[in-house]
PDB file of C-alpha atoms in Angstrom:
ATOM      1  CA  UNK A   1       0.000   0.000   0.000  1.00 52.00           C
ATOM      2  CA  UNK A   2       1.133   3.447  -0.907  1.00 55.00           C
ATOM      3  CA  UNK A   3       1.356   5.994   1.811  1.00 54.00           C
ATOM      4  CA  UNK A   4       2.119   9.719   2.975  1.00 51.00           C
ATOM      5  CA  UNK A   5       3.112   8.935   6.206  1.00 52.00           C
ATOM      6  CA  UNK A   6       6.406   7.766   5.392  1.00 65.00           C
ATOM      7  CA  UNK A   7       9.692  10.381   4.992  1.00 77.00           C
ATOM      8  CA  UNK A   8       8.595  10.547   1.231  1.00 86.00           C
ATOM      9  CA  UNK A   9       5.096  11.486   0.548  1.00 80.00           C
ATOM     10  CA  UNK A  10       3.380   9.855  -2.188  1.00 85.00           C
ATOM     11  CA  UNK A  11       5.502   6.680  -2.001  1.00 90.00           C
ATOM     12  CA  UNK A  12       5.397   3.442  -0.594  1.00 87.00           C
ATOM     13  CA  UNK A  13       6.628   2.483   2.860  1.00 83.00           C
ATOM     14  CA  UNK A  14       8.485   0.686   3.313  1.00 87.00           C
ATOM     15  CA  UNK A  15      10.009   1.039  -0.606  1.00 90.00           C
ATOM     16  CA  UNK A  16      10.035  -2.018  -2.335  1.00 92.00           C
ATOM     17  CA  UNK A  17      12.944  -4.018  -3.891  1.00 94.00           C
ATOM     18  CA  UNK A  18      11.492  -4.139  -7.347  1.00 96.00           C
ATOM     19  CA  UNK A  19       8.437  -2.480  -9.541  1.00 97.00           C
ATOM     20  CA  UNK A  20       4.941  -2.981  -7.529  1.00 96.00           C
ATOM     21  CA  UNK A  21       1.626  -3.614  -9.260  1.00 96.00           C
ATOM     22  CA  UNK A  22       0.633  -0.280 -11.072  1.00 96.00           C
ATOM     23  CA  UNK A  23      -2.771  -0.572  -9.410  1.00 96.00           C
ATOM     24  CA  UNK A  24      -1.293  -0.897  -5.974  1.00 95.00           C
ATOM     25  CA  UNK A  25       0.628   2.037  -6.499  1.00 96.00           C
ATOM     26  CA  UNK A  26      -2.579   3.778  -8.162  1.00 96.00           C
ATOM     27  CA  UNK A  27      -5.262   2.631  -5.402  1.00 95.00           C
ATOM     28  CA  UNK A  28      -2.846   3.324  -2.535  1.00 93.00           C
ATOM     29  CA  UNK A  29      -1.566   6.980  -3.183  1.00 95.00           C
ATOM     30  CA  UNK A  30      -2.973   9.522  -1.586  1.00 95.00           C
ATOM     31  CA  UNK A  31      -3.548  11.797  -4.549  1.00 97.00           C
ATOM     32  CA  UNK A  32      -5.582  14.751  -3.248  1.00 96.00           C
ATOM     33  CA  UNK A  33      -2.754  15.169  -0.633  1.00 96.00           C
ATOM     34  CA  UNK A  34      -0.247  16.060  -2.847  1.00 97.00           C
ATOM     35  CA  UNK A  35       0.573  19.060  -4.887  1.00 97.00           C
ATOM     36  CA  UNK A  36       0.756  19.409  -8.797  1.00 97.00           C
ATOM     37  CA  UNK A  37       1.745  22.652 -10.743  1.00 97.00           C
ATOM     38  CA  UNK A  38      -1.752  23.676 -10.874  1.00 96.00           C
ATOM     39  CA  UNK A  39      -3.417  22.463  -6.942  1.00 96.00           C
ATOM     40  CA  UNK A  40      -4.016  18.830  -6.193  1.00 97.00           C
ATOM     41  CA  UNK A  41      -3.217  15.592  -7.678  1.00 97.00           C
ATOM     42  CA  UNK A  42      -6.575  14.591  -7.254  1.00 97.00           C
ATOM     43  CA  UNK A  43      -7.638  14.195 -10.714  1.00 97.00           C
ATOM     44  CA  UNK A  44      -4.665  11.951 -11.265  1.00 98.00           C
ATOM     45  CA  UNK A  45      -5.886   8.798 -11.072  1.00 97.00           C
ATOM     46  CA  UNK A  46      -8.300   9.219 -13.958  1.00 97.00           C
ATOM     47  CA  UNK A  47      -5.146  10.089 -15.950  1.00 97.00           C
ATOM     48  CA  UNK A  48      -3.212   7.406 -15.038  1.00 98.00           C
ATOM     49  CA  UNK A  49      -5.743   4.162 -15.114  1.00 97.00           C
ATOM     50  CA  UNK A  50      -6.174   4.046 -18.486  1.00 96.00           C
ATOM     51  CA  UNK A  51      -2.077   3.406 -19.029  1.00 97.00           C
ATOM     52  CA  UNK A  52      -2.275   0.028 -16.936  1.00 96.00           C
ATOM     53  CA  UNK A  53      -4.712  -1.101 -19.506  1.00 94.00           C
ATOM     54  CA  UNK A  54      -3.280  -3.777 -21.834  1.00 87.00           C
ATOM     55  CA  UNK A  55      -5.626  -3.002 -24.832  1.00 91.00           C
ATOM     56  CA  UNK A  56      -3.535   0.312 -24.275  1.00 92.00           C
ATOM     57  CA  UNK A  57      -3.427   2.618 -27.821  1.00 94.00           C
ATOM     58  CA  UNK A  58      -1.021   4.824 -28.914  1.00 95.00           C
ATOM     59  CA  UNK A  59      -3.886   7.959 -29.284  1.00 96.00           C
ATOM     60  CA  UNK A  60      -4.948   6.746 -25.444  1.00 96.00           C
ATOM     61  CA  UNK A  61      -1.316   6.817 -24.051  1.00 96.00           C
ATOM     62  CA  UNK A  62      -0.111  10.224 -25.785  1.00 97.00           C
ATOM     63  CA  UNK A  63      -3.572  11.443 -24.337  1.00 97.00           C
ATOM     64  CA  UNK A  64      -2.472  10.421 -21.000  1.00 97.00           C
ATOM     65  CA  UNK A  65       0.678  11.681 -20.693  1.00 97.00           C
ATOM     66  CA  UNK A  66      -0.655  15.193 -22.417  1.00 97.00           C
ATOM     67  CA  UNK A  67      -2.243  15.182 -19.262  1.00 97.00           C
ATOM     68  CA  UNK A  68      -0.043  14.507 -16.458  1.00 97.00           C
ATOM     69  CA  UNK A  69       2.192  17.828 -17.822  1.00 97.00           C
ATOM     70  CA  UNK A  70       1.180  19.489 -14.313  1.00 97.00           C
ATOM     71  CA  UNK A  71       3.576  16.908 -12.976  1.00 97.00           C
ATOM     72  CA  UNK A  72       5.978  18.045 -15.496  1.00 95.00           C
ATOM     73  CA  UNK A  73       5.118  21.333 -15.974  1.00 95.00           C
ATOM     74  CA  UNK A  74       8.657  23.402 -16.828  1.00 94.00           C
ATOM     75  CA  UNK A  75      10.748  20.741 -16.220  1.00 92.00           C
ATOM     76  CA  UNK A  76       9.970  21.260 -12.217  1.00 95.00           C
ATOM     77  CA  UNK A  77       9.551  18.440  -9.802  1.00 97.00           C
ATOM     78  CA  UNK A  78       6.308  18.458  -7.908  1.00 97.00           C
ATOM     79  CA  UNK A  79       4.745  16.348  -4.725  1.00 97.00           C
ATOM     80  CA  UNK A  80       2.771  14.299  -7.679  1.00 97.00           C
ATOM     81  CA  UNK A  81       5.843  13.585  -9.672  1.00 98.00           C
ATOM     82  CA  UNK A  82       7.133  10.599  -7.633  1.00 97.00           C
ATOM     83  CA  UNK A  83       3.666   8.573  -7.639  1.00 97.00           C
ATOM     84  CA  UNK A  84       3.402   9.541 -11.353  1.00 98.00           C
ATOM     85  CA  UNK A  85       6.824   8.309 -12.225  1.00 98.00           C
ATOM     86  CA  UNK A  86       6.828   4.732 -10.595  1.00 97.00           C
ATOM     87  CA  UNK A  87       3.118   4.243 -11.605  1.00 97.00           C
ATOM     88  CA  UNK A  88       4.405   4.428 -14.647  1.00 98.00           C
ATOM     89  CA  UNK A  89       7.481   2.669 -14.277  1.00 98.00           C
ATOM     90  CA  UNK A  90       5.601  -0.131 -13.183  1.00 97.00           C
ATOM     91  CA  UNK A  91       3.546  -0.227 -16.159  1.00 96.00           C
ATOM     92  CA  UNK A  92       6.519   0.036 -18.293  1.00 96.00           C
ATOM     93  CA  UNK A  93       8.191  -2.757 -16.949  1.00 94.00           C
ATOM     94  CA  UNK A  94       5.021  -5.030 -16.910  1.00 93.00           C
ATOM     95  CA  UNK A  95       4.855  -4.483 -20.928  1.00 91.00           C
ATOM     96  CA  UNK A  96       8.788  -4.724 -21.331  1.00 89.00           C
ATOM     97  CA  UNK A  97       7.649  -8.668 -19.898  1.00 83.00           C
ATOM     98  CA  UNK A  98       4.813  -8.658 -22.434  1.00 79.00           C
ATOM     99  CA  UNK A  99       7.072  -7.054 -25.510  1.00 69.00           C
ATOM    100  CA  UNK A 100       9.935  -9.326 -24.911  1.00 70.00           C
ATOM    101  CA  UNK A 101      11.758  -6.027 -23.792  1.00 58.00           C
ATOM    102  CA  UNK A 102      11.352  -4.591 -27.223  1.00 67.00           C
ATOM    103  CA  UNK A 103       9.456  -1.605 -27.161  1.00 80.00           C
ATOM    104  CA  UNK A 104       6.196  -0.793 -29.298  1.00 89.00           C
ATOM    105  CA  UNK A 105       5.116   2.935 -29.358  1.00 93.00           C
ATOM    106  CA  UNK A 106       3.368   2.757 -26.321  1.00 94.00           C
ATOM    107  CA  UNK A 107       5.977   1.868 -24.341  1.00 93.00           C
ATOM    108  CA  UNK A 108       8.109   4.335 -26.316  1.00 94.00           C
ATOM    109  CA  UNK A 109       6.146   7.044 -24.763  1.00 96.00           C
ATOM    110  CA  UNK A 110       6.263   6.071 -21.601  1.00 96.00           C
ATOM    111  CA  UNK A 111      10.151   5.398 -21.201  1.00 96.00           C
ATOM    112  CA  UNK A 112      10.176   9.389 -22.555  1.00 95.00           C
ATOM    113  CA  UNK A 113       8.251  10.382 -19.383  1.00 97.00           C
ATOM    114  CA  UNK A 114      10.421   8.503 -17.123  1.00 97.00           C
ATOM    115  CA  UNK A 115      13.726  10.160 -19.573  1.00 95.00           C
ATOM    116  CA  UNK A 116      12.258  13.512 -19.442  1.00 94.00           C
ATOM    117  CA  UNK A 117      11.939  13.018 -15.315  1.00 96.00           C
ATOM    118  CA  UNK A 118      15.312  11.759 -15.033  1.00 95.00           C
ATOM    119  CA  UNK A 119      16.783  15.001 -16.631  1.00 92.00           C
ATOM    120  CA  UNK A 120      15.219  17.117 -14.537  1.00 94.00           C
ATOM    121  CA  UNK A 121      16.531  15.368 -11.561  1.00 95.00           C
ATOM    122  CA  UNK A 122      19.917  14.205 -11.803  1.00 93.00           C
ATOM    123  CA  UNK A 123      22.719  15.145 -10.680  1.00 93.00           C
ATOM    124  CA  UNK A 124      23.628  18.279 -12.612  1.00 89.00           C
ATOM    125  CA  UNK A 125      20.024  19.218 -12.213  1.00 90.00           C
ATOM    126  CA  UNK A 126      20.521  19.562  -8.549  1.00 93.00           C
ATOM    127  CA  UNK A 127      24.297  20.680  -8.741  1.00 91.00           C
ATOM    128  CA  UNK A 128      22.540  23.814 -10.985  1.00 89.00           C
ATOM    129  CA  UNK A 129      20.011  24.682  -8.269  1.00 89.00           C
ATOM    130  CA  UNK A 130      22.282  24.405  -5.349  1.00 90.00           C
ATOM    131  CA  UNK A 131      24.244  27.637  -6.869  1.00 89.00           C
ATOM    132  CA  UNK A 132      21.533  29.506  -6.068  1.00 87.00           C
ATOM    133  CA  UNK A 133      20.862  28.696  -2.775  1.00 83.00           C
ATOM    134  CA  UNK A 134      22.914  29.383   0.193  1.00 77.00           C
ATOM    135  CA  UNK A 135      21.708  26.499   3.131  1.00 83.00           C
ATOM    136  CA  UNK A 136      21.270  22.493   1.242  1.00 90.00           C
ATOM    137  CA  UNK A 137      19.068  22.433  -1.747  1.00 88.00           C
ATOM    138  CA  UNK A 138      18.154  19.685  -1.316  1.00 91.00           C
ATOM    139  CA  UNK A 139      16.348  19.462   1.939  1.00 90.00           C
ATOM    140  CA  UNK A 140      14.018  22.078   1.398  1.00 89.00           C
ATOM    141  CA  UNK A 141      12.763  20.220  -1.895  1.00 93.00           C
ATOM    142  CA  UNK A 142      11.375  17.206  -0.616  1.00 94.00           C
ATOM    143  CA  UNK A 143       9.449  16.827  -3.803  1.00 95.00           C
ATOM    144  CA  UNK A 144      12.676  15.986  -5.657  1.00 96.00           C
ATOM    145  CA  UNK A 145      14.560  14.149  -2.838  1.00 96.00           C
ATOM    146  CA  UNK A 146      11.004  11.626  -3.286  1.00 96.00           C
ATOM    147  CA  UNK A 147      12.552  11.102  -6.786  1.00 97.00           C
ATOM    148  CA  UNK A 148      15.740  10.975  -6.551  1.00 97.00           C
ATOM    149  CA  UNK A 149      14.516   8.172  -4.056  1.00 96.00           C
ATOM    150  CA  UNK A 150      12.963   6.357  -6.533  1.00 97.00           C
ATOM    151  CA  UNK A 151      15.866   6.210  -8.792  1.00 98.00           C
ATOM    152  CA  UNK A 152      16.877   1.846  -8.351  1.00 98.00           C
ATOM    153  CA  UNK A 153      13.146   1.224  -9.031  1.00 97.00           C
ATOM    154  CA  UNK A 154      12.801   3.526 -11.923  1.00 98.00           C
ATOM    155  CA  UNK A 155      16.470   2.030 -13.085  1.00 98.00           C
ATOM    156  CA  UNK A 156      14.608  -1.091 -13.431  1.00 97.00           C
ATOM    157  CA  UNK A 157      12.042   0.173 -16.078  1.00 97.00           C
ATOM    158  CA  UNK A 158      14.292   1.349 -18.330  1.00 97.00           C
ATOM    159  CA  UNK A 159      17.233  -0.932 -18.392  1.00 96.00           C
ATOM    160  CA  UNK A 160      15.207  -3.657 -20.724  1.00 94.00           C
ATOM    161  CA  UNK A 161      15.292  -0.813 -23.360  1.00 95.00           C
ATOM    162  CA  UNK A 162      19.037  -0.572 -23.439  1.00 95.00           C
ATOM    163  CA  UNK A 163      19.659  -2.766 -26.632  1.00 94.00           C
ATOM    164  CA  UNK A 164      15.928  -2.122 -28.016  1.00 92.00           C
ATOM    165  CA  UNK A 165      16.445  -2.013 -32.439  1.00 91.00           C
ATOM    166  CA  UNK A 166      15.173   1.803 -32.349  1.00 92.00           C
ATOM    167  CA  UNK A 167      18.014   3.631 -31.945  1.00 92.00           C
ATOM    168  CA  UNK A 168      15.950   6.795 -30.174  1.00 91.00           C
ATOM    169  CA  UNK A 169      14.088   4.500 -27.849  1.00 93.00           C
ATOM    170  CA  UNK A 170      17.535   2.567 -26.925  1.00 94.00           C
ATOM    171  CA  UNK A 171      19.462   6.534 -26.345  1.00 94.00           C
ATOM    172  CA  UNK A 172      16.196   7.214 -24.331  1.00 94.00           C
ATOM    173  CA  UNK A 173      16.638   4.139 -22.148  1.00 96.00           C
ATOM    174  CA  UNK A 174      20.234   4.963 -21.841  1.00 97.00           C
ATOM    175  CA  UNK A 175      20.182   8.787 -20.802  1.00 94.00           C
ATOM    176  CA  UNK A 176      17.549   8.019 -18.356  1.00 96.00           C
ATOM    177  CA  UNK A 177      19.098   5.146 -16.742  1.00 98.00           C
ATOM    178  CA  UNK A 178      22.477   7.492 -16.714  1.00 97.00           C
ATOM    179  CA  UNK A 179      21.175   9.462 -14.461  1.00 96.00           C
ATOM    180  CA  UNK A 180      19.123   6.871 -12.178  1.00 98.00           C
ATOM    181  CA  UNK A 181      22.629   5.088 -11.781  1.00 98.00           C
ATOM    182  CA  UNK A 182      23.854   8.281 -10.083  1.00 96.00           C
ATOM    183  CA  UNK A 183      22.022   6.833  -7.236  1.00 97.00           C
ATOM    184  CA  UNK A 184      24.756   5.000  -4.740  1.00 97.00           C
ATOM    185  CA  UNK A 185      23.332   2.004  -5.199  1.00 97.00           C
ATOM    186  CA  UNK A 186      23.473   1.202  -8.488  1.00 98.00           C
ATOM    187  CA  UNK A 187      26.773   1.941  -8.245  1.00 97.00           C
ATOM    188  CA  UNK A 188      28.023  -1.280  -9.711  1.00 97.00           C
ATOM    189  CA  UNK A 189      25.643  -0.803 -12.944  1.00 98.00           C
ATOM    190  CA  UNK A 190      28.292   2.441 -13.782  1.00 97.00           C
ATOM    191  CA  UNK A 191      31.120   0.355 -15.998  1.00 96.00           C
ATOM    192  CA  UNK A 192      28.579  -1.072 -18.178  1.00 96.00           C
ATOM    193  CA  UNK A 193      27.038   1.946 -18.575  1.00 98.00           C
ATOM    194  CA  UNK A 194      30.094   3.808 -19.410  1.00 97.00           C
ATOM    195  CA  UNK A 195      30.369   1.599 -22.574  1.00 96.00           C
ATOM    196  CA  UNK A 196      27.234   2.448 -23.771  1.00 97.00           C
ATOM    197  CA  UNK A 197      27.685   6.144 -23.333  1.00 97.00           C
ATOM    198  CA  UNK A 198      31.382   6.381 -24.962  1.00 96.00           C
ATOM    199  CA  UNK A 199      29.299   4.852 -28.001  1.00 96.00           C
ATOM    200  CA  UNK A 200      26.514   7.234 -27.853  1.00 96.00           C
ATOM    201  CA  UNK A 201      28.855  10.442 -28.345  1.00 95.00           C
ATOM    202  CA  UNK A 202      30.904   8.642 -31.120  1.00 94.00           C
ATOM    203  CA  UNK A 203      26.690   8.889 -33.104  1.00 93.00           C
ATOM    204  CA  UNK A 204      24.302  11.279 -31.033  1.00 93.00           C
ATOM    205  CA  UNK A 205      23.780  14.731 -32.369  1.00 91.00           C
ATOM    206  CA  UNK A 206      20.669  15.442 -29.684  1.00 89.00           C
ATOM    207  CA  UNK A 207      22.610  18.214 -26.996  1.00 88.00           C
ATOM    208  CA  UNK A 208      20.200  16.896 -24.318  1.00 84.00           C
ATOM    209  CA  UNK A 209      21.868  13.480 -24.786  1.00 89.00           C
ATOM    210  CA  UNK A 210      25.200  14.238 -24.999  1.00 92.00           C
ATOM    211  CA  UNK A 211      25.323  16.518 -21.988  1.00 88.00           C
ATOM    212  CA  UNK A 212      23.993  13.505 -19.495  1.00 90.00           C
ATOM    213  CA  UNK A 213      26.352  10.964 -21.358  1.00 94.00           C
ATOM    214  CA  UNK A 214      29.681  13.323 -20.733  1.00 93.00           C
ATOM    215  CA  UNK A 215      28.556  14.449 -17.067  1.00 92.00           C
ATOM    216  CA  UNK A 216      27.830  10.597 -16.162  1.00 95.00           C
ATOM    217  CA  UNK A 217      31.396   9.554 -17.771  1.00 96.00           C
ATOM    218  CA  UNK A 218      33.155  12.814 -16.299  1.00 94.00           C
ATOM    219  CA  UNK A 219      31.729  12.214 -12.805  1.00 94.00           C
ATOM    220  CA  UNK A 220      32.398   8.205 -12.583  1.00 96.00           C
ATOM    221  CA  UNK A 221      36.246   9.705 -13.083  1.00 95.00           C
ATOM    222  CA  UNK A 222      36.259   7.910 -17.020  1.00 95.00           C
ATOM    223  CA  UNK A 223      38.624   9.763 -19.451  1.00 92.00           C
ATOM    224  CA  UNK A 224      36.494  11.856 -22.148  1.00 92.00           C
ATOM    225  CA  UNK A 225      38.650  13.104 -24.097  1.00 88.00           C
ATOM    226  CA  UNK A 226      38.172  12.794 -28.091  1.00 90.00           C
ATOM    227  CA  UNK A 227      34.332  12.367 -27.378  1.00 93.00           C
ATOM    228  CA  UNK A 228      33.301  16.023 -26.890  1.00 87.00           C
ATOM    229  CA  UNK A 229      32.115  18.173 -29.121  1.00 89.00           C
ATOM    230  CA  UNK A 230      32.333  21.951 -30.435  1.00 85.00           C
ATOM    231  CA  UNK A 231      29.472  23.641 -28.224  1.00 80.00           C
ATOM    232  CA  UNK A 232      29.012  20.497 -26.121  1.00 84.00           C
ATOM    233  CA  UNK A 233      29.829  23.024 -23.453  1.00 78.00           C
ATOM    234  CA  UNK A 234      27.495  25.489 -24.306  1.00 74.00           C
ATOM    235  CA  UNK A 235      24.260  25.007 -21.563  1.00 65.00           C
ATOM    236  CA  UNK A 236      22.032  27.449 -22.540  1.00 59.00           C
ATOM    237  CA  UNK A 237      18.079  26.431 -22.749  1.00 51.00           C
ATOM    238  CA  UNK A 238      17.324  28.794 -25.924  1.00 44.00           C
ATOM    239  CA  UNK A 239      18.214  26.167 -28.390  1.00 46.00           C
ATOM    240  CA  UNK A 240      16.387  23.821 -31.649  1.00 42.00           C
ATOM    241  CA  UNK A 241      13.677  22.011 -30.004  1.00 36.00           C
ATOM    242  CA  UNK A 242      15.471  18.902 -31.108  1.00 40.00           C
ATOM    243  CA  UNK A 243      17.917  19.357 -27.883  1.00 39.00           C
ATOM    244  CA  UNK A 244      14.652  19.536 -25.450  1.00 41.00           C
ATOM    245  CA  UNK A 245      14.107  16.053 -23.833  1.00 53.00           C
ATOM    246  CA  UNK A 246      10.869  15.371 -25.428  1.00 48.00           C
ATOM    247  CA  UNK A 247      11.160  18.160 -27.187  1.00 42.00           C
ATOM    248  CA  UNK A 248      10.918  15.790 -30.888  1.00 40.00           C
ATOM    249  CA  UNK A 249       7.359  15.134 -29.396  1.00 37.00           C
ATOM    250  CA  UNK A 250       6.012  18.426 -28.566  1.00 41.00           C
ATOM    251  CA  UNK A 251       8.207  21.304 -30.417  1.00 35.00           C
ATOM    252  CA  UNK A 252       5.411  24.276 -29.517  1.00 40.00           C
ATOM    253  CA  UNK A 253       5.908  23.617 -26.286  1.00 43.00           C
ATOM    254  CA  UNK A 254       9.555  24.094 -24.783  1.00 41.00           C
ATOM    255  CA  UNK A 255      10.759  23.727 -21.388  1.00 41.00           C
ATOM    256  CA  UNK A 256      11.039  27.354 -19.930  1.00 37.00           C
TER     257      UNK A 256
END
């Protein structure tokens, strides 16, 4: 059962080892408890039930996840994000099971929620933030520490996706588990992942991408040099939509 009660509101407690039941996490969350960008998470569970259907369509998913954005909204972590993210996690990795852990559109979608969350709470996420603030970031976010909490269950989701034939959903899978490995421990998971990212920068042209491949390699101490690029330095948000996470999916609407 998913409670509030717990040191992370919104997620189970005690946290499980591996991916719960969608509808446990669903049923259990106390939705009208917890913030959104635009008041309660109330509504949320009419968003989300119609993912854990297996008849799922594309039109129905995209639909979905069009509305959940107030979780989302402006790349910002809210009190609703957490739930949202292993809900769907969970789903994910009950159809990587059914797909044979190659993805169909559906699941496509999905693993760009979970991407599009990772970004906007790794690492360099939080490193960015904390110049701005003189006491710990941090602990006066609990919102993103729930996340950041979540990070070995959400790992789990996305790994099966790591070798799937479609090269976008396979960087996807990659980028986000990247920064869910960040997480002490998954520790171990870093060498292999290493690999893969040296081999994204050799093909990926996506800024997004490339930033979270060379900040994962630069941080686990692995040599980059003769993998960066010209302006692979160069941070700043007002770029193509085709450096946005997501932003291939929705180019009228950028992050900021």
């Amino acid at each position: 059962m998913t409670t509030t009660s717990g040191p992370h509101p919104g997620l189970p407690v005690p946290m499980p080892d591996v991916l719960p039941d969608p509808w446990v996490v669903l049923r259990g969350t106390d939705w009208p408890s917890l913030g959104t960008a635009y008041g309660t998470a109330e509504g949320l569970p009419r968003v989300l039930a119609p993912l854990l259907n297996a008849d799922l369509t594309v039109e129905e998913a995209q639909r979905a996840l069009n509305a959940l954005e107030p979780v989302q909204h402006q790349n910002t972590i809210y009190e609703a994000t957490a739930p949202v993210a292993l809900c769907v996690a969970a789903v994910l990795g009950r159809r990587a099971e059914h797909h044979r852990r190659a993805a169909d559109k559906v699941c496509a979608l999905l693993l760009g929620l979970l991407a599009g969350i990772a970004y906007d709470s790794d690492d360099a996420c939080v490193a960015a933030h904390q110049r701005y603030f003189e006491e710990d970031f941090l602990e006066g976010y609990p919102p993103m520490v729930a996340v950041r909490a979540l990070r070995p269950l959400l790992f789990q989701a996305v790994v099966p996706f790591l070798d799937d034939p479609d090269t976008a959903v396979a960087e996807d899978a990659l980028c986000a588990a990247l920064a869910f490995a960040e997480h002490p421990d998954l520790a171990g998971h870093r060498d292999g992942l290493a690999g893969r990212a040296r081999r994204l920068l050799l093909v990926c042209d996506t800024r997004w991408r490339r930033w979270q491949a060379l900040d994962a390699l630069t941080a686990w101490g692995h040599d980059t040099a003769g993998l960066a690029r010209p302006g692979d330095d160069d941070r700043n948000p007002y770029v193509t939509s085709s450096s946005w996470p997501r932003g291939d999916r929705d180019p009228d609407n950028p992050p900021f």
